[in-house]
Coordinates of C-alpha atoms in Angstrom, one line a residue:
M12 CA 2.7 51.2 -22.8
F13 CA 3.8 53.0 -25.2
P14 CA 5.5 52.1 -28.4
T15 CA 8.9 53.8 -28.6
V16 CA 10.5 55.8 -31.4
R17 CA 12.4 52.6 -33.2
E18 CA 9.2 50.6 -33.1
V19 CA 6.9 53.7 -35.0
L20 CA 10.0 54.1 -38.4
A21 CA 10.7 49.9 -38.6
L22 CA 6.0 50.0 -38.7
D23 CA 5.0 49.9 -43.3
P24 CA 3.9 53.3 -43.5
V25 CA 7.0 54.5 -42.6
R26 CA 9.4 52.5 -44.3
R27 CA 7.5 52.8 -46.8
G28 CA 8.3 57.2 -47.0
A29 CA 12.3 55.6 -47.1
P30 CA 12.9 57.3 -44.0
R31 CA 16.6 57.9 -42.5
L32 CA 18.4 59.1 -39.4
V33 CA 19.7 61.9 -39.4
A34 CA 19.5 62.9 -35.9
G35 CA 19.6 61.8 -32.0
A36 CA 20.3 57.7 -32.7
A37 CA 20.4 58.2 -28.5
G38 CA 17.3 58.6 -28.7
L39 CA 15.0 55.6 -30.0
D40 CA 13.7 54.2 -27.2
R41 CA 11.8 57.4 -26.3
P42 CA 8.5 56.1 -26.1
V43 CA 5.6 58.4 -28.6
R44 CA 2.7 58.9 -26.3
W45 CA 1.0 60.4 -30.1
V46 CA 1.2 61.6 -33.3
H47 CA 1.0 65.2 -34.2
V48 CA 0.9 66.8 -37.8
A49 CA 2.4 70.1 -37.7
E50 CA 3.5 73.2 -40.3
V51 CA 3.6 75.7 -37.5
P52 CA 6.8 77.1 -35.7
D53 CA 4.9 77.5 -32.5
I54 CA 3.1 74.1 -32.1
A55 CA 5.7 73.1 -29.3
T56 CA 3.0 75.4 -27.0
L57 CA 0.1 72.8 -27.6
L58 CA 1.9 69.9 -27.1
G59 CA 2.3 68.5 -23.7
G60 CA 5.2 66.4 -24.1
G61 CA 6.0 62.7 -25.4
E62 CA 4.1 63.5 -29.4
L63 CA 6.1 62.1 -32.6
V64 CA 6.1 65.2 -34.4
L65 CA 5.2 64.9 -38.5
T66 CA 5.7 67.9 -40.6
T67 CA 7.1 68.9 -44.5
G68 CA 8.9 71.6 -42.7
I69 CA 6.8 74.4 -45.3
G70 CA 5.5 77.0 -41.9
L71 CA 9.0 76.5 -40.0
P72 CA 11.8 79.4 -39.8
A73 CA 14.2 80.3 -43.0
D74 CA 17.4 81.6 -41.5
D75 CA 19.8 79.0 -38.8
A76 CA 18.3 80.4 -35.4
G77 CA 15.4 79.7 -35.9
L78 CA 15.6 76.3 -37.3
R79 CA 17.6 76.6 -33.5
A80 CA 14.7 77.9 -32.1
F81 CA 12.6 75.3 -33.0
I82 CA 14.7 72.0 -32.5
G83 CA 15.1 73.6 -28.9
D84 CA 11.6 74.4 -27.8
L85 CA 10.8 70.7 -29.0
A86 CA 13.1 69.2 -27.0
D87 CA 12.2 71.3 -23.5
V88 CA 8.6 69.7 -24.0
G89 CA 9.4 66.2 -23.8
V90 CA 8.7 65.5 -27.9
S91 CA 9.9 61.3 -29.2
G92 CA 10.8 62.8 -32.2
L93 CA 10.6 65.0 -35.2
L94 CA 9.5 63.0 -39.2
V95 CA 10.3 65.6 -41.8
E96 CA 9.1 64.8 -45.3
L97 CA 11.7 65.8 -48.2
G98 CA 10.1 67.5 -51.1
R99 CA 8.0 70.4 -50.6
R100 CA 10.9 72.3 -47.8
Y101 CA 13.7 70.8 -48.2
A102 CA 14.1 68.4 -51.8
S103 CA 17.1 66.1 -51.2
E104 CA 17.7 66.9 -47.1
V105 CA 17.3 68.3 -44.1
P106 CA 19.5 72.0 -43.5
R107 CA 22.4 70.6 -41.7
V108 CA 22.1 73.2 -38.4
M109 CA 18.9 71.9 -37.4
A110 CA 20.6 68.1 -37.3
A111 CA 23.7 69.3 -35.3
A112 CA 20.8 70.7 -33.5
A113 CA 18.4 68.0 -32.9
E114 CA 22.0 65.5 -32.3
R115 CA 23.1 68.2 -29.2
R116 CA 19.6 68.1 -27.9
G117 CA 18.9 64.3 -28.4
L118 CA 16.2 64.5 -30.2
P119 CA 16.0 61.8 -33.5
L120 CA 15.3 63.5 -36.4
V121 CA 14.1 61.2 -39.6
E122 CA 14.0 62.1 -43.3
L123 CA 11.4 60.5 -45.0
R124 CA 12.7 60.6 -48.5
R125 CA 9.6 59.9 -50.7
D126 CA 5.9 61.0 -50.6
T127 CA 4.2 60.2 -47.1
P128 CA 0.3 60.1 -45.9
F129 CA 1.1 60.9 -42.9
V130 CA -3.0 59.5 -41.9
R131 CA -1.6 56.5 -43.0
I132 CA 1.1 56.7 -40.2
T133 CA -1.4 58.3 -38.0
E134 CA -3.7 55.3 -37.7
A135 CA -0.4 53.0 -38.3
V136 CA 0.7 54.1 -34.5
H137 CA -2.4 54.8 -32.7
A138 CA -4.2 51.8 -33.5
L139 CA -0.8 49.8 -31.5
I140 CA -0.9 52.2 -28.9
V141 CA -4.8 51.2 -29.0
D142 CA -3.6 48.4 -28.5
A143 CA -0.5 48.2 -26.5
Q144 CA -3.0 49.8 -23.8
L145 CA -5.8 47.3 -24.7
T146 CA -2.5 44.7 -23.2
E147 CA -1.9 46.9 -21.2
L148 CA -5.5 45.7 -19.4
R149 CA -5.5 41.9 -19.2
A150 CA -2.3 42.1 -17.7
T151 CA -3.4 43.7 -15.2
E152 CA -6.7 42.4 -15.0
E153 CA -5.1 38.9 -15.6
I154 CA -2.7 39.8 -12.4
H155 CA -5.1 41.1 -10.0
Q156 CA -6.7 37.7 -10.4
R157 CA -3.8 35.5 -10.0
F158 CA -2.8 37.0 -6.6
T159 CA -6.3 37.1 -5.5
D160 CA -6.3 33.6 -5.9
L161 CA -3.1 32.7 -3.9
S162 CA -4.5 35.1 -1.6
V163 CA -7.5 33.2 -0.9
E164 CA -5.9 30.3 -1.5
G165 CA -3.2 31.3 1.5
A166 CA -0.6 30.2 -0.6
G167 CA 2.6 30.1 0.2
P168 CA 6.0 33.1 0.4
A169 CA 8.0 30.2 -2.5
E170 CA 4.6 30.3 -4.7
V171 CA 3.9 34.4 -4.7
I172 CA 7.2 34.8 -5.5
R173 CA 7.5 32.4 -8.7
Q174 CA 4.0 33.6 -10.1
A175 CA 5.2 36.9 -9.7
A176 CA 8.5 35.5 -12.1
E177 CA 6.2 33.7 -14.7
L178 CA 4.1 36.9 -15.0
S179 CA 6.9 39.2 -15.2
G180 CA 9.4 37.1 -16.8
C181 CA 12.1 39.1 -14.9
P182 CA 13.7 37.7 -11.5
V183 CA 12.4 38.3 -8.4
V184 CA 13.8 38.2 -5.1
L185 CA 12.0 38.4 -1.3
E186 CA 14.3 39.6 1.6
N187 CA 14.3 40.0 4.6
L188 CA 14.7 43.7 6.6
S189 CA 18.4 42.5 7.1
R190 CA 18.8 41.5 4.2
Q191 CA 18.6 37.9 3.9
V192 CA 16.6 36.3 0.9
L193 CA 13.5 34.2 1.6
A194 CA 12.3 33.2 -1.1
Y195 CA 12.9 34.5 -4.8
D196 CA 12.7 32.2 -8.0
P197 CA 16.1 33.4 -11.1
A198 CA 13.1 33.6 -13.8
G199 CA 15.1 30.8 -15.9
E200 CA 19.0 32.8 -15.0
S201 CA 20.9 31.8 -13.0
A202 CA 20.7 31.4 -9.3
E203 CA 24.3 31.5 -8.1
L204 CA 24.6 34.9 -10.2
L205 CA 21.3 35.9 -8.6
L206 CA 22.6 35.7 -5.5
D207 CA 26.3 35.3 -5.5
G208 CA 26.9 38.5 -3.0
W209 CA 23.4 39.8 -2.1
E210 CA 24.0 41.3 1.3
Q211 CA 25.8 42.9 -0.2
H212 CA 24.7 44.4 -3.2
S213 CA 21.1 44.5 -1.3
R214 CA 22.9 47.4 0.5
R215 CA 23.2 49.3 -3.1
I216 CA 19.2 49.3 -3.5
R217 CA 18.2 52.5 -3.0
P218 CA 14.6 53.8 -3.9
A219 CA 13.4 57.0 -3.6
G220 CA 9.2 55.8 -2.3
R221 CA 8.2 52.8 -1.0
T222 CA 7.4 51.1 -4.6
A223 CA 9.7 52.6 -7.4
Y224 CA 12.7 51.8 -9.2
D225 CA 16.7 52.3 -8.4
S226 CA 18.3 52.8 -12.5
D227 CA 21.2 52.4 -11.2
S228 CA 21.0 49.3 -9.4
G229 CA 18.2 48.1 -12.4
W230 CA 16.1 47.1 -9.7
L231 CA 12.2 47.7 -9.5
V232 CA 11.3 47.4 -5.3
T233 CA 9.0 47.4 -3.2
T234 CA 8.6 47.4 0.5
V235 CA 6.4 44.6 2.0
G236 CA 3.8 45.0 5.4
A237 CA 1.2 46.0 6.4
R238 CA -0.6 47.7 9.3
G239 CA 2.5 49.6 10.3
Q240 CA 4.7 46.7 11.1
D241 CA 6.9 46.3 8.0
W242 CA 9.0 43.5 7.8
G243 CA 10.9 42.6 4.4
R244 CA 11.3 43.8 0.8
L245 CA 10.0 42.5 -2.6
L246 CA 13.0 43.4 -5.5
L247 CA 11.8 42.0 -9.1
R248 CA 14.7 42.9 -11.7
W249 CA 14.6 45.1 -14.6
P250 CA 16.7 44.0 -17.8
A251 CA 19.0 46.8 -19.3
A252 CA 16.8 48.1 -23.0
G253 CA 19.7 45.7 -25.5
E254 CA 18.6 42.4 -23.5
L255 CA 14.9 43.3 -23.7
A256 CA 12.8 41.6 -26.5
R257 CA 11.0 44.1 -28.4
P258 CA 7.4 43.3 -28.7
G259 CA 5.7 45.2 -32.3
R260 CA 9.0 45.1 -33.9
T261 CA 9.5 43.7 -37.5
G262 CA 11.9 44.0 -40.4
P263 CA 15.9 45.2 -40.5
D264 CA 16.5 48.4 -38.3
P265 CA 15.9 51.8 -39.1
E266 CA 19.2 53.4 -41.4
P267 CA 22.2 54.7 -39.5
D268 CA 23.3 58.4 -39.2
P269 CA 25.2 58.9 -42.0
A270 CA 29.1 58.7 -40.1
G271 CA 27.9 55.6 -40.0
D272 CA 28.2 55.3 -35.4
D273 CA 26.2 52.6 -34.3
A274 CA 24.3 54.5 -30.8
A275 CA 24.6 52.2 -28.1
P276 CA 21.4 50.7 -26.7
A277 CA 19.5 53.1 -24.3
P278 CA 18.1 52.4 -21.3
A279 CA 15.3 51.4 -20.9
G280 CA 14.0 53.8 -19.0
D281 CA 11.3 53.3 -15.7
P282 CA 9.9 49.8 -15.9
P283 CA 6.0 49.2 -17.0
T284 CA 3.7 50.2 -15.2
R285 CA 2.1 46.5 -15.2
L286 CA 5.1 45.9 -13.0
T287 CA 4.6 48.6 -11.0
I288 CA 0.6 47.0 -10.0
L289 CA 2.4 43.0 -10.4
V290 CA 5.1 44.1 -7.2
E291 CA 2.2 45.7 -5.7
R292 CA -0.2 42.8 -5.6
A293 CA 2.6 40.6 -4.7
A294 CA 3.7 42.6 -1.9
S295 CA 0.5 42.7 -0.6
T296 CA -0.6 39.2 -1.3
L297 CA 2.4 38.2 0.8
A298 CA 1.4 40.6 3.8
L299 CA -2.3 39.5 3.8
V300 CA -0.8 36.5 3.5
R301 CA 1.8 36.5 7.0
L302 CA -1.4 38.1 9.5
I303 CA -3.9 35.4 8.6
R304 CA -1.1 32.5 9.5
R305 CA 0.6 35.8 12.5
D306 CA 0.5 32.7 14.9
A307 CA 2.0 30.4 12.7
E308 CA 6.5 30.9 12.8
G309 CA 8.3 33.8 11.4
L310 CA 8.5 32.9 8.2
E311 CA 12.1 32.7 8.6
R312 CA 11.7 30.5 10.2
Q313 CA 9.8 28.4 8.2
I314 CA 11.9 28.7 4.7
H315 CA 14.8 27.1 7.8
R316 CA 12.4 24.1 8.3
T317 CA 11.5 23.6 4.8
L318 CA 15.5 23.3 4.5
L319 CA 15.6 21.1 7.4
T320 CA 13.0 18.2 5.9
A321 CA 13.9 18.9 2.6
L322 CA 17.2 17.5 3.9
L323 CA 15.9 14.7 6.3
D324 CA 13.6 13.9 3.4
H325 CA 15.3 14.2 0.1
S326 CA 13.1 16.6 -1.0
R327 CA 14.7 18.9 -2.1
P328 CA 19.2 18.6 -4.3
V329 CA 21.4 18.9 -2.2
D330 CA 23.6 21.8 -3.8
E331 CA 20.3 23.7 -3.8
V332 CA 19.4 23.0 0.2
A333 CA 22.7 24.5 0.4
L334 CA 22.2 27.7 -2.0
R335 CA 18.8 28.7 -0.6
S336 CA 20.8 28.6 3.5
R337 CA 24.0 30.3 2.0
A338 CA 20.6 33.4 0.9
L339 CA 19.7 33.1 4.3
G340 CA 22.7 33.5 5.9
V341 CA 23.4 30.3 7.7
V342 CA 26.3 28.7 4.7
L343 CA 26.7 24.9 4.6
E344 CA 29.4 25.4 2.7
R345 CA 32.7 22.9 4.2
R346 CA 31.5 23.0 7.0
H347 CA 31.2 21.0 10.0
L348 CA 27.7 20.1 10.4
V349 CA 25.9 18.9 13.6
G350 CA 22.5 17.6 13.8
V351 CA 21.3 18.3 16.9
V352 CA 17.6 17.5 18.5
V353 CA 15.3 19.2 21.5
R354 CA 12.2 17.6 22.9
Y355 CA 10.9 16.8 25.6
R356 CA 11.0 13.7 27.6
T357 CA 6.9 13.7 26.9
D358 CA 4.4 14.2 24.6
D359 CA 1.6 14.5 27.5
Q360 CA 0.1 17.7 27.8
A361 CA -1.9 16.9 30.3
A362 CA 1.6 15.7 32.5
E363 CA 2.8 18.8 33.1
H364 CA -0.2 20.3 35.2
A365 CA -1.5 17.0 36.3
G366 CA -3.2 17.5 40.2
D367 CA -2.1 21.4 39.9
P368 CA -6.0 23.4 39.6
G369 CA -5.7 26.7 37.6
E370 CA -3.5 25.6 34.9
P371 CA -4.6 24.7 31.9
G372 CA -4.8 21.0 31.2
A373 CA -5.4 20.6 35.0
F374 CA -7.0 16.7 36.7
G375 CA -6.3 15.3 32.9
D376 CA -8.1 18.4 30.9
P377 CA -4.9 19.6 28.4
A378 CA -5.9 23.3 26.4
P379 CA -6.6 22.8 22.6
D380 CA -3.6 24.3 21.7
A381 CA -0.9 23.4 24.7
G382 CA 0.6 20.9 22.3
P383 CA 1.3 23.6 18.8
A384 CA 2.1 26.3 21.6
R385 CA 4.3 24.2 23.7
L386 CA 6.1 23.3 20.8
R387 CA 6.5 27.4 19.5
D388 CA 8.4 27.8 22.7
L389 CA 10.3 25.6 22.5
A390 CA 11.8 26.4 19.4
E391 CA 11.7 29.8 20.3
A392 CA 14.3 28.6 23.5
V393 CA 16.1 26.5 20.6
G394 CA 16.5 30.1 18.5
Q395 CA 17.8 32.1 21.2
A396 CA 20.1 29.2 22.5
V397 CA 21.7 29.5 18.9
Q398 CA 22.1 32.8 19.1
E399 CA 23.1 33.2 22.5
A400 CA 26.6 30.9 22.1
K401 CA 26.9 32.5 18.7
L402 CA 26.1 29.9 16.2
T403 CA 25.6 29.3 12.9
A404 CA 22.8 26.8 12.3
L405 CA 19.4 25.6 10.3
T406 CA 16.5 25.9 13.5
S407 CA 12.9 24.2 13.4
A408 CA 10.3 21.8 14.6
V409 CA 10.9 18.4 12.6
D410 CA 7.9 16.9 13.7
D411 CA 5.2 17.1 16.5
H412 CA 7.7 16.8 19.7
A413 CA 10.6 18.0 18.0
V414 CA 12.7 20.4 17.1
G415 CA 16.2 19.8 15.4
A416 CA 19.2 22.3 14.7
L417 CA 22.1 21.3 12.2
L418 CA 24.8 23.2 13.0
A419 CA 27.8 24.6 10.4
L420 CA 30.6 24.9 12.9
P421 CA 34.4 26.3 11.4
D422 CA 36.0 22.8 11.8
A423 CA 36.1 19.3 14.3
A424 CA 37.0 20.7 16.7
A425 CA 35.0 23.1 17.6
E426 CA 32.1 21.0 18.0
E427 CA 32.5 19.8 22.0
R428 CA 32.8 23.6 23.0
A429 CA 29.8 23.9 20.6
L430 CA 27.3 21.7 22.5
A431 CA 28.1 22.4 25.3
A432 CA 27.3 26.6 25.4
F433 CA 24.9 25.9 23.0
A434 CA 23.5 23.4 26.3
A435 CA 23.9 25.1 28.5
A436 CA 22.3 28.9 26.3
L437 CA 19.6 26.3 26.3
R438 CA 19.1 26.9 30.5
R439 CA 19.6 29.6 31.0
S440 CA 16.5 30.6 28.3
R441 CA 13.8 29.3 29.9
P442 CA 15.7 27.8 34.2
D443 CA 12.2 29.4 35.3
G444 CA 10.6 26.4 33.2
R445 CA 8.0 29.5 31.7
H446 CA 6.8 30.8 28.8
P447 CA 7.7 34.4 27.7
D448 CA 4.1 35.7 28.3
G449 CA 4.6 34.8 31.8
A450 CA 1.8 31.8 31.6
A451 CA 3.2 28.4 33.6
R452 CA 4.6 26.7 30.3
P453 CA 7.6 24.6 31.8
L454 CA 9.6 23.3 29.7
D455 CA 10.8 20.2 31.9
A456 CA 7.6 19.2 31.1
A457 CA 8.4 15.4 32.8
V458 CA 9.0 16.0 36.2
P459 CA 9.0 11.7 38.0
R460 CA 5.8 12.1 40.6
Q461 CA 6.7 10.1 43.6
P462 CA 4.1 6.8 43.4
D463 CA 1.8 8.9 46.4
G464 CA 0.7 11.0 43.3
G465 CA 3.7 13.3 44.6
S466 CA 5.9 15.3 42.8
S467 CA 9.3 14.6 43.1
R468 CA 10.6 18.6 43.9
S469 CA 11.0 19.9 47.9
G470 CA 9.7 21.9 48.8
G471 CA 9.6 25.7 46.9
G472 CA 12.9 26.0 45.5
R473 CA 13.8 24.6 42.0
S474 CA 16.9 24.7 40.6
A475 CA 19.0 25.1 37.1
A476 CA 19.3 21.9 37.1
A477 CA 16.2 20.4 38.2
G478 CA 14.3 22.8 35.5
S479 CA 15.8 21.6 32.9
A480 CA 15.3 17.4 33.8
G481 CA 11.6 17.5 31.8
L482 CA 14.1 18.6 28.4
I483 CA 16.3 16.3 26.4
V484 CA 19.3 17.3 24.0
A485 CA 20.7 15.1 21.4
A486 CA 23.1 15.3 19.4
G487 CA 24.3 12.8 16.0
S488 CA 27.7 12.0 15.1
G489 CA 29.3 15.7 13.7
V490 CA 30.2 15.3 9.4
G491 CA 32.1 16.7 6.9
S492 CA 30.1 17.9 4.6
L493 CA 25.9 18.5 4.0
R494 CA 25.1 15.0 1.6
E495 CA 26.3 13.7 4.4
A496 CA 23.7 15.8 7.6
R497 CA 20.7 13.9 6.6
R498 CA 22.8 10.9 8.8
S499 CA 23.9 13.2 11.4
L500 CA 20.0 15.0 12.2
T501 CA 18.5 11.1 13.0
E502 CA 21.2 9.9 14.9
A503 CA 20.1 13.0 16.9
R504 CA 16.3 13.3 16.5
Q505 CA 16.7 8.6 17.1
I506 CA 19.5 9.5 20.3
A507 CA 16.7 11.7 21.7
E508 CA 13.6 9.1 20.9
A509 CA 15.9 7.1 23.2
A510 CA 17.2 8.9 26.1
R511 CA 13.3 10.2 27.0
R512 CA 13.4 6.6 29.3
D513 CA 17.0 7.4 31.1
R514 CA 16.1 10.1 33.8
R515 CA 19.8 11.1 34.1
D516 CA 20.1 14.8 33.1
L517 CA 22.7 15.1 31.0
P518 CA 23.3 17.8 29.3
I519 CA 24.0 16.5 25.6
F520 CA 22.9 13.0 24.7
R521 CA 25.0 11.6 23.2
L522 CA 24.8 7.5 21.3
P523 CA 26.8 6.4 23.0
H524 CA 24.8 7.6 27.4
V525 CA 21.6 5.7 25.3
G526 CA 22.9 1.8 25.2
L527 CA 20.6 -0.9 24.7
A528 CA 18.2 2.2 23.9
G529 CA 19.9 3.9 21.2
L530 CA 21.1 0.3 19.6
L531 CA 17.6 -0.4 19.0
H532 CA 15.9 2.6 17.8
L533 CA 19.1 2.5 15.5
L534 CA 17.4 -1.2 14.2
R535 CA 14.2 -0.2 14.7
D536 CA 13.4 -0.7 10.6
E537 CA 15.2 -4.4 10.7
P538 CA 12.4 -6.9 10.1
R539 CA 14.4 -9.1 12.0
L540 CA 14.2 -6.9 15.9
Q541 CA 10.4 -6.1 14.4
T542 CA 9.5 -10.7 14.1
F543 CA 11.2 -10.8 17.5
V544 CA 9.4 -8.3 19.6
E545 CA 6.1 -10.2 17.9
R546 CA 7.3 -13.0 19.5
E547 CA 7.5 -11.9 22.7
L548 CA 4.8 -10.0 23.2
G549 CA 2.3 -10.8 20.4
A550 CA -0.2 -12.6 22.9
L551 CA -0.2 -10.0 25.7
L552 CA -0.7 -7.2 22.8
A553 CA -3.4 -8.8 21.4
Y554 CA -4.5 -9.8 24.7
D555 CA -4.9 -5.9 25.0
A556 CA -6.6 -5.5 22.1
R557 CA -9.8 -7.5 22.9
H558 CA -9.3 -6.5 27.0
P559 CA -8.3 -2.6 26.5
R560 CA -9.9 -1.8 30.2
E561 CA -7.1 -4.5 31.0
Q562 CA -4.3 -3.0 29.1
L563 CA -1.3 -6.2 30.5
L564 CA 1.5 -4.1 28.9
G565 CA 1.6 -1.3 32.2
T566 CA 1.0 -3.9 34.3
L567 CA 4.7 -5.8 32.5
R568 CA 6.3 -3.0 32.4
A569 CA 6.2 -1.7 35.8
Y570 CA 7.5 -5.0 36.7
L571 CA 10.1 -5.7 34.5
E572 CA 11.6 -1.4 35.1
Q573 CA 11.7 -2.4 38.4
G574 CA 13.9 -4.5 38.6
R575 CA 11.5 -7.0 39.6
N576 CA 10.2 -6.3 42.5
K577 CA 6.9 -7.1 42.6
S578 CA 5.8 -4.1 45.0
A579 CA 7.6 -1.7 43.9
A580 CA 5.7 -3.0 40.5
A581 CA 3.2 -3.1 43.0
A582 CA 3.2 1.6 43.7
A583 CA 4.1 2.0 40.9
A584 CA 1.1 0.8 39.2
H585 CA -0.8 2.2 41.8
L586 CA -2.5 -1.4 42.6
S587 CA -3.1 -3.5 45.9
R588 CA -0.2 -6.3 45.9
P589 CA -3.1 -8.9 45.7
A590 CA -4.0 -7.5 42.7
F591 CA -0.8 -6.7 41.4
Y592 CA 0.3 -10.6 41.8
E593 CA -2.8 -11.9 39.9
R594 CA -1.6 -9.6 36.5
L595 CA 1.4 -11.3 36.9
A596 CA 0.4 -14.5 37.4
R597 CA -2.1 -14.4 33.9
I598 CA 0.2 -12.5 31.5
G599 CA 3.0 -15.3 32.8
R600 CA -0.1 -18.2 31.3
I601 CA -0.7 -15.8 28.2
I602 CA 2.0 -15.6 26.8
D603 CA 3.4 -19.1 28.4
V604 CA 6.0 -17.3 30.3
D605 CA 8.4 -18.0 34.2
L606 CA 8.4 -14.4 35.3
D607 CA 10.5 -15.7 37.9
S608 CA 13.1 -16.4 35.5
V609 CA 15.7 -13.8 34.9
D610 CA 16.5 -14.7 31.6
A611 CA 13.1 -15.2 30.5
C612 CA 13.0 -11.3 31.8
L613 CA 15.6 -9.9 30.1
S614 CA 14.3 -10.9 27.6
L615 CA 11.1 -9.5 27.7
H616 CA 12.6 -5.4 29.0
V617 CA 14.4 -5.9 25.6
A618 CA 10.9 -6.7 23.7
L619 CA 9.5 -4.2 25.4
L620 CA 12.5 -1.4 24.5
A621 CA 12.0 -2.4 20.1
L622 CA 9.1 -2.0 20.5
D623 CA 8.9 1.6 22.1
A624 CA 11.7 2.4 19.3
I625 CA 9.2 0.7 16.4
R626 CA 6.1 3.0 17.5
T627 CA 8.6 6.3 17.9
P628 CA 7.4 8.1 14.3

């Protein structure tokens, strides 16, 4: 917050004295804490450091040794500089021994070659200091207010980092403890240069303290965490002096030293206090928001989800997704990419525990948080499987029921082997279908029940294959560039939806496995397919809408799925045979179709599959 010697020399009251820099150009960027007028040689004992000393020299020692001692005492106490007015003691220049001593100690020594009222200099510098202090105070108040608002709003990491960069005008990076970038803002600089080789660069930044400035690297660093659990670092790059715009600087530079050597820019020193306050407030905001969201996804998983969502909905440029993924440790450029989607066969949590007294969701009453908790479990299992299979991927939930992964493989030849390793690792990670906390929350949520209401599991044992029967792992076609990744992810999602009615326990579903259902999912946005569904089933859907307690569409579905076996269909629908036959007759009249006709039933079955595809989000 204090002006430098260079800035003081540029003030009008000083320039009226025709200042001339004699020695100590390397110290021109020292801060001036105060201005002190002195005419006695032992003034150093009364100073505390950071003062700019003004003198006419009338009380200074006459001998060379005394002048050297005078300059040495000032340098030892840490004064910012010495201004000597010529005319009273020294007629045309200060003694050479005095200039040489100041040069050796790096102490700025300036001659004022015209009479100068010292009071004008004192007033101007002190006004500059007070103004800077007020500016610093206002900036600090704005920092506190801005981050308080962000805390109250529960702002995400990206917004906190953006605000920190905007308030400081400096690049800001948030990383985890593994030196992977979670969020950043280059503050107008090149993001590519900022993040290039980040992990190696970050490991060389070693501040001495929880919040400290590493002068060797030029980064101001603070640790991010709360309640004794640190989870990241927030870094702000404080530039060298030559890169800074000097506030309050007007007019040309002071004259160079007599030898004509231009001094190199001095280091900027420690960052202003307001920047230290800024990074600490930003870090506390990040920690607070994370505590508030402690039951939500981890921060890394949030970034993964942001990037996968960006690929699916084109909300961010592909180059930005590639850059942010690389900073997170997932390289997507020049890789063979395969989209994978993992989901349960059923979205109904109550079906998991129906008839299991004592379990959440028993008797059709699912726990309120069963859906989100089950999805988090699945996301954790997918992430664990990726690590166990030693693969590189972006992984996160892609909707309310499915978890997606974009596998980055070295080449196409590794695709089948990588997918097999991932599927095997996923099944090993939860073979018993239990949540990590020990609560029964099986991954195999939809083991089909027999018509009598019992489970198809026999006895008390179950194999790993049976335990995974409720999970679907679907993979899209491999692609060679990130711009095509959306197609692979979308295809995997469609295959996963289409495979929900396929009761085969395949390790991985690909497009050829889902047959007609897969084709209909690919065509679900086609208007002609939607028109076909309305023509075949529109009348029945309208009837069910008017009679919600009957739901004849379910009766038709049971009939067609049982291969037109009326007895088996009645049992599957939990209806007596006469009641089931009566419903079939009513359906035939409503849609004007002979349900004994193979061709008519085939058309209706295709329409039902298409309706499922259209209704799938």
